[in-house]
PDB file of C-alpha atoms in Angstrom:
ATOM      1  CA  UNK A   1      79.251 182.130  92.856  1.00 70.00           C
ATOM      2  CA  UNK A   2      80.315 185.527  93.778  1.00 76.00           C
ATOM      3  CA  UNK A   3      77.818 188.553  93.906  1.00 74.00           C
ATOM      4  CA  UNK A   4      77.578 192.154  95.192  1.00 72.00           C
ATOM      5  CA  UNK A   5      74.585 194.053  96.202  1.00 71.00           C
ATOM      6  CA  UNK A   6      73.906 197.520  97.851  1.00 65.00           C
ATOM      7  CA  UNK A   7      70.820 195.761  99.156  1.00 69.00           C
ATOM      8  CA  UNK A   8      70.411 193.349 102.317  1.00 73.00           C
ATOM      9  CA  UNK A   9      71.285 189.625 100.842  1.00 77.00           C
ATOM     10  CA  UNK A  10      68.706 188.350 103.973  1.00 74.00           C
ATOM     11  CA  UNK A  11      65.560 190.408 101.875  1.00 72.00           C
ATOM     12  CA  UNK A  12      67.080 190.245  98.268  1.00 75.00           C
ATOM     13  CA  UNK A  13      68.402 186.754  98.109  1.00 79.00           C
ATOM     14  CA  UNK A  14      66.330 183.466  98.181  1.00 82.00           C
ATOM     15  CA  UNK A  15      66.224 181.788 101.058  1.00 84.00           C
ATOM     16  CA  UNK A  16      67.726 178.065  99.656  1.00 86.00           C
ATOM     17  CA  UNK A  17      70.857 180.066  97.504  1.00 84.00           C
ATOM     18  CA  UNK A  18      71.241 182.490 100.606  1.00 82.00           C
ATOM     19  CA  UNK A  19      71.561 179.251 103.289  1.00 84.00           C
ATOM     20  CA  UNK A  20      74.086 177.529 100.508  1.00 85.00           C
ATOM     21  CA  UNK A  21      76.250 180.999 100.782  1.00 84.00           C
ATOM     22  CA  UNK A  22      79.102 183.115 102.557  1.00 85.00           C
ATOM     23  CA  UNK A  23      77.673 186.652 103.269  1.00 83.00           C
ATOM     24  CA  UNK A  24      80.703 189.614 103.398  1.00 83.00           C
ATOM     25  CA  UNK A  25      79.560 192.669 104.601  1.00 78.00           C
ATOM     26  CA  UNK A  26      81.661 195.363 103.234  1.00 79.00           C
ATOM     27  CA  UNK A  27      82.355 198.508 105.187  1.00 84.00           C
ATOM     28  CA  UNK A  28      82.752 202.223 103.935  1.00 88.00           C
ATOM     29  CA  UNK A  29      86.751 202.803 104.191  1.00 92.00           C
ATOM     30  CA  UNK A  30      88.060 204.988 107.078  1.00 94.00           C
ATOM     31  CA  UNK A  31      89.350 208.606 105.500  1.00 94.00           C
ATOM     32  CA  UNK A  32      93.065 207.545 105.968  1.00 96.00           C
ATOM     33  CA  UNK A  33      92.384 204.436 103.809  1.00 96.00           C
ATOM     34  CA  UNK A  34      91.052 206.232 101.459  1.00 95.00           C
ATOM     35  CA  UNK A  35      93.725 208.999 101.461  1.00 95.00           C
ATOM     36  CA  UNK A  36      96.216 206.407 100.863  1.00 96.00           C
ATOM     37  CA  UNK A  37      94.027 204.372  97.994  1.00 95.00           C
ATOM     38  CA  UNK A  38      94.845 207.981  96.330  1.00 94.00           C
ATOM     39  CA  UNK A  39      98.094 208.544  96.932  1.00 93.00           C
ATOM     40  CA  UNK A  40      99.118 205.031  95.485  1.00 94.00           C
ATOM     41  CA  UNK A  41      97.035 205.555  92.623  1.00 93.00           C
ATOM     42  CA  UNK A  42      99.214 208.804  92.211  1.00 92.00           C
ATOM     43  CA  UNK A  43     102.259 207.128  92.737  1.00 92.00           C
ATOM     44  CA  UNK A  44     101.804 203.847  90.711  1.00 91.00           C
ATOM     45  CA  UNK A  45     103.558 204.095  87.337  1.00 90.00           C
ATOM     46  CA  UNK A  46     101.934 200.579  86.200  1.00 90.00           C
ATOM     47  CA  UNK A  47      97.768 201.091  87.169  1.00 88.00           C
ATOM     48  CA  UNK A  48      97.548 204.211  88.868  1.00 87.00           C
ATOM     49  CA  UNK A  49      98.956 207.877  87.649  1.00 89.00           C
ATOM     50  CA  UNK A  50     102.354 207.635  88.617  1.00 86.00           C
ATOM     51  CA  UNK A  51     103.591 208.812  84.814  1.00 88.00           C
ATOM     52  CA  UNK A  52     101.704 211.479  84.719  1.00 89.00           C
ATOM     53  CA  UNK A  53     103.584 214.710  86.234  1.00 88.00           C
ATOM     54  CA  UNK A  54     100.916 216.113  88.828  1.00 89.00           C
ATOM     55  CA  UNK A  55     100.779 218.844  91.138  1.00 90.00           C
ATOM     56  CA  UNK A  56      97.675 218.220  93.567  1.00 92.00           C
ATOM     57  CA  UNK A  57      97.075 220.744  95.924  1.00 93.00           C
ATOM     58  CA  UNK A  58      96.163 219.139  99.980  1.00 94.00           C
ATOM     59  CA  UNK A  59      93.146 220.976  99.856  1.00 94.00           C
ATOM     60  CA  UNK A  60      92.323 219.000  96.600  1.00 93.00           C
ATOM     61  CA  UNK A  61      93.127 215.622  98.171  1.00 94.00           C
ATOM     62  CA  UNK A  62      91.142 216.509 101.233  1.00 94.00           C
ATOM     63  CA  UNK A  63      88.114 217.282  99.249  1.00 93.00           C
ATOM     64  CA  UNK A  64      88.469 214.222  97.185  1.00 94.00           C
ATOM     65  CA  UNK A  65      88.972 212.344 100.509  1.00 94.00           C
ATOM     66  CA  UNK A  66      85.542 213.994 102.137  1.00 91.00           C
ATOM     67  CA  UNK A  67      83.219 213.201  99.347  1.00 89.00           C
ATOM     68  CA  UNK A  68      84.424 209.697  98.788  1.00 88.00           C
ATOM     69  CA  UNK A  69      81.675 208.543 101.022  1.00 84.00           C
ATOM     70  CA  UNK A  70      84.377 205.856 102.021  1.00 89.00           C
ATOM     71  CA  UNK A  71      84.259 204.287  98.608  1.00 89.00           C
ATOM     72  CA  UNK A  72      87.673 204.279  97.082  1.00 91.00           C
ATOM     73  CA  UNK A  73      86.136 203.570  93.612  1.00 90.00           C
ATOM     74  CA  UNK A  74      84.776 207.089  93.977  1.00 89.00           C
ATOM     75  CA  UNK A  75      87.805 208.863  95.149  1.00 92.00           C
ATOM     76  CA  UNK A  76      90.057 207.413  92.004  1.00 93.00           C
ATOM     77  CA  UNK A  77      86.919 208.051  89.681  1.00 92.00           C
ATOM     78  CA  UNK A  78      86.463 211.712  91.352  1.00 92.00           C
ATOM     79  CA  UNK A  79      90.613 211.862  90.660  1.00 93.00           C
ATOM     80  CA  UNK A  80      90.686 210.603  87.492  1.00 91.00           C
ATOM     81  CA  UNK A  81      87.645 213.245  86.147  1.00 90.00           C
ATOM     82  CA  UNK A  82      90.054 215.769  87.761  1.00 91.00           C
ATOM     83  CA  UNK A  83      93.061 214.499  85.719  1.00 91.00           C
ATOM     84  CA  UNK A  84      90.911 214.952  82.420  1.00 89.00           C
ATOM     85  CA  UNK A  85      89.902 218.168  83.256  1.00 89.00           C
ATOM     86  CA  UNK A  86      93.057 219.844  83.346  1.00 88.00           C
ATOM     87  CA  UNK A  87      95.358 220.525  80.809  1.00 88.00           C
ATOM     88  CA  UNK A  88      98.955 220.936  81.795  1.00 87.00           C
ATOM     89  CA  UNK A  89     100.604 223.798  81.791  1.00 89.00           C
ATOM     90  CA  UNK A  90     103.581 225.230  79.364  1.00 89.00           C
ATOM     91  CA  UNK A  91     106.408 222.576  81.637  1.00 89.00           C
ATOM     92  CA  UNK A  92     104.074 219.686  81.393  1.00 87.00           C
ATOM     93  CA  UNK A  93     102.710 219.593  84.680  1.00 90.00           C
ATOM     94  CA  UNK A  94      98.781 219.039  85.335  1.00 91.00           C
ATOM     95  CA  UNK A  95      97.809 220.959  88.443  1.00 93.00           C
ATOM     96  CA  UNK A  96      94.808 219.678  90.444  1.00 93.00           C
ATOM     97  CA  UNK A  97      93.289 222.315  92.718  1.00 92.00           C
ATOM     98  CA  UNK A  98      90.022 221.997  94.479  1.00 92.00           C
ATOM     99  CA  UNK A  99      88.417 224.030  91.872  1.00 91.00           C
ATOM    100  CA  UNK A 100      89.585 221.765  89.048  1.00 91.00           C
ATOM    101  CA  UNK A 101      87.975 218.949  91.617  1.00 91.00           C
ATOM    102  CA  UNK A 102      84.532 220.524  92.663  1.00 89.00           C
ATOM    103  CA  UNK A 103      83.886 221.101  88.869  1.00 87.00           C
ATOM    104  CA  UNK A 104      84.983 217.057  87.913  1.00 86.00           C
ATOM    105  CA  UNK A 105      83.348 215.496  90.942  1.00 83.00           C
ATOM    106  CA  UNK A 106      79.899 218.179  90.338  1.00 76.00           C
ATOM    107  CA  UNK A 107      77.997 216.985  93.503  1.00 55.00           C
ATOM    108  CA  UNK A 108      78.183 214.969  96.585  1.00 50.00           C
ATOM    109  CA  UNK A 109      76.491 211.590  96.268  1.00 50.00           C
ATOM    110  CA  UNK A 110      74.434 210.814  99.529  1.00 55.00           C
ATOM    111  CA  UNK A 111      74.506 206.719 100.223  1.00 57.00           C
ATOM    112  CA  UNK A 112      70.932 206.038 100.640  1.00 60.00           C
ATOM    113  CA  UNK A 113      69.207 203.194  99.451  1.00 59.00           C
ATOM    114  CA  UNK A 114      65.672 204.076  99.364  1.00 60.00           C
ATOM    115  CA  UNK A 115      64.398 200.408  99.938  1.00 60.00           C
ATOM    116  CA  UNK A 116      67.021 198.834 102.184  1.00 61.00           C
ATOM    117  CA  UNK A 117      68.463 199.215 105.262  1.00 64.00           C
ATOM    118  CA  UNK A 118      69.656 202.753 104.811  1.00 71.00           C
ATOM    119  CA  UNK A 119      65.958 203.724 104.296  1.00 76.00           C
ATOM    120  CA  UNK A 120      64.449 202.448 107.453  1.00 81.00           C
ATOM    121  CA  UNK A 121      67.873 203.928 109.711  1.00 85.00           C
ATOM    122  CA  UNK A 122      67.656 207.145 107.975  1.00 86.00           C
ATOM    123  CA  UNK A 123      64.038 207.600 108.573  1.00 88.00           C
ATOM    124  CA  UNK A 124      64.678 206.044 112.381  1.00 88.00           C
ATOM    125  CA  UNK A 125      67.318 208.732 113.073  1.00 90.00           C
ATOM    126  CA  UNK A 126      64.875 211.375 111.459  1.00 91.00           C
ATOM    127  CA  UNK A 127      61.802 210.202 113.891  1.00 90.00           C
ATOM    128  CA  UNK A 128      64.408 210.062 116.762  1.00 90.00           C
ATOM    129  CA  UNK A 129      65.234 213.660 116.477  1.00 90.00           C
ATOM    130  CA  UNK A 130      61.963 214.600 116.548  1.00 88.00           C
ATOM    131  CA  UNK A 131      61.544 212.780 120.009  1.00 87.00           C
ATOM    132  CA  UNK A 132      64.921 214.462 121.450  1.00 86.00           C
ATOM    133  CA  UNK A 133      63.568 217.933 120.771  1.00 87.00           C
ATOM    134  CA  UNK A 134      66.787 218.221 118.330  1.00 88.00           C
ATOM    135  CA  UNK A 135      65.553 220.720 115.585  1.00 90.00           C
ATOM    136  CA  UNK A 136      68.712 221.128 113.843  1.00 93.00           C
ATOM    137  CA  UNK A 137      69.186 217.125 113.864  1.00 91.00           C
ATOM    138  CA  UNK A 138      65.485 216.346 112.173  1.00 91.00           C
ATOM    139  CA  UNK A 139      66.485 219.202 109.445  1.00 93.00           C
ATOM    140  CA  UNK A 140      69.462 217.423 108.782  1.00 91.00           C
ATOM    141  CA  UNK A 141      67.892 213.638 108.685  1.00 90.00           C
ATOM    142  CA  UNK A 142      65.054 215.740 106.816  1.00 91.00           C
ATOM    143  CA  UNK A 143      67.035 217.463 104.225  1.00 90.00           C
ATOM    144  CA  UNK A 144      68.770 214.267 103.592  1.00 87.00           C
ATOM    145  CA  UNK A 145      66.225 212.256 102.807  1.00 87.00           C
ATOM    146  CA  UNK A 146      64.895 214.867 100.181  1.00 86.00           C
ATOM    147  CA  UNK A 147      68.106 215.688  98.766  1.00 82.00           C
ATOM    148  CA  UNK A 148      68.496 211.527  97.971  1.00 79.00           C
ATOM    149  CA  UNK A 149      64.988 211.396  96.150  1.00 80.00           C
ATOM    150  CA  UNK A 150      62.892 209.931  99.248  1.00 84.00           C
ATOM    151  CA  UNK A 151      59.317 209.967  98.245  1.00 85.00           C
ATOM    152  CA  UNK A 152      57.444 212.806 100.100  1.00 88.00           C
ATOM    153  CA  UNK A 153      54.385 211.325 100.952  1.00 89.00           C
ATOM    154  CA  UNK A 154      56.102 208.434 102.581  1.00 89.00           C
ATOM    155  CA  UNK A 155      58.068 211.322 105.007  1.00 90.00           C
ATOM    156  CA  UNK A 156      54.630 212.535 105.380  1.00 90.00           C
ATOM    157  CA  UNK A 157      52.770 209.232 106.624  1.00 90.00           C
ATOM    158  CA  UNK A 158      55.769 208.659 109.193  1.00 90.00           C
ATOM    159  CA  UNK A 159      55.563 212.659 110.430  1.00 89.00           C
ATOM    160  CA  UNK A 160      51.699 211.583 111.000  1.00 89.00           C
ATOM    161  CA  UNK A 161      53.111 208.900 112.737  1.00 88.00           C
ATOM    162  CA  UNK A 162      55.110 210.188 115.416  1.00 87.00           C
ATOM    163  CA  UNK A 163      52.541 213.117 115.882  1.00 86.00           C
ATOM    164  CA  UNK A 164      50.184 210.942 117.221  1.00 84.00           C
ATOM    165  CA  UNK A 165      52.330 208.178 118.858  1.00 83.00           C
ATOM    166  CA  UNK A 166      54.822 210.460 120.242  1.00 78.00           C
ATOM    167  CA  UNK A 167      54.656 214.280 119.886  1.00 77.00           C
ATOM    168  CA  UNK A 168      50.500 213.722 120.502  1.00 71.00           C
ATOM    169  CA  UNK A 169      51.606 213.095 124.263  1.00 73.00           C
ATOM    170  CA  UNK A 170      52.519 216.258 124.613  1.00 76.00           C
ATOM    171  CA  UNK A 171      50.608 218.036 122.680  1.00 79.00           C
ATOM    172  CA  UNK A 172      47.108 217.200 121.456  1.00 78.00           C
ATOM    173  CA  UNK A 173      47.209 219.507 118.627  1.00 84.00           C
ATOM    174  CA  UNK A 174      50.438 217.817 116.948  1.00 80.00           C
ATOM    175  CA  UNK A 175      48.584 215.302 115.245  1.00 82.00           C
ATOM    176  CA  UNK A 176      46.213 218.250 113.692  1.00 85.00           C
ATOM    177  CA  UNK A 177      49.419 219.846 112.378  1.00 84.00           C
ATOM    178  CA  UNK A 178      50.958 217.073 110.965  1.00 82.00           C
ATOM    179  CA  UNK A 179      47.767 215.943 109.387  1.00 85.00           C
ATOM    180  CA  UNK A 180      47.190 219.619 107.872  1.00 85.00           C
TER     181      UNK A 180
END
């Protein structure tokens, strides 16, 4: 029995098929693994793009690289929506630039699963910034959560939260705030 989840086998997976398995935790790929998923996919005449006759500009493959999110299934999707996108020119070559790339790949996916682990770090490294005075930090932890679709009312509830556990130390009024 093999299976894949973006969830936490321990909380999605009975107990009695859980004890009877092998968990593999799989780890977002370092940028230079990525960058060289891509340029074998480039180079592979058999399964990658090899026959094609490319021009990719390094500030293309850099881009593509960034917004894999360490997922090489993203890079050679974000790649091959690039490939599609261009038509080649009078000599037959297909010229990927990182405009040709920002219009295939459209938008930067954010990894965030909003019931799993990622949920309950994201929302730890929020309150955290909060408690080390960071401002620019808790925008960022802040922004992310919104951009990925995190309910609002649940951000909310753990703002309340550290207002009266933590900021409410310092300042009485925080809690007031946060409540208002």
């Amino acid at each position: 029995l093999i299976g894949a989840t973006t969830e936490n086998p321990s909380f999605e997976v009975i107990s009695p098929l859980l004890s009877r398995c092998r968990v593999f935790s799989l780890e977002p790929l370092s940028p230079e693994e990525i960058r060289s998923v891509l340029e074998r996919s480039l180079s592979d005449k058999h399964r990658g793009l090899g026959r094609s006759n490319i021009l990719i500009d390094e500030e293309a493959i850099s881009y593509l690289v960034e917004i894999s999110n360490g997922d090489a299934r993203n890079v050679l999707n974000n790649l091959e929506f690039s490939f599609f996108s261009v038509l080649p020119d009078s000599s037959g070559v297909c010229h990927i630039s990182i405009q040709v790339v920002t219009e295939a790949s459209q938008q930067r996916s954010i990894r965030y699963d909003k019931f799993g682990d990622g949920h309950y770090e994201t929302i730890s490294a929020f309150i955290k910034s909060i408690r080390a005075s960071d401002p620019d930090a808790s925008i960022y932890w802040l922004a992310r959560m919104i951009e990925a679709g995190e309910d609002p009312m649940f951000i909310a509830r753990r703002l309340v939260i550290s207002a009266s556990e933590d900021v409410g130390l310092a300042d009485p009024q925080g809690l007031l705030v946060a409540v208002a």
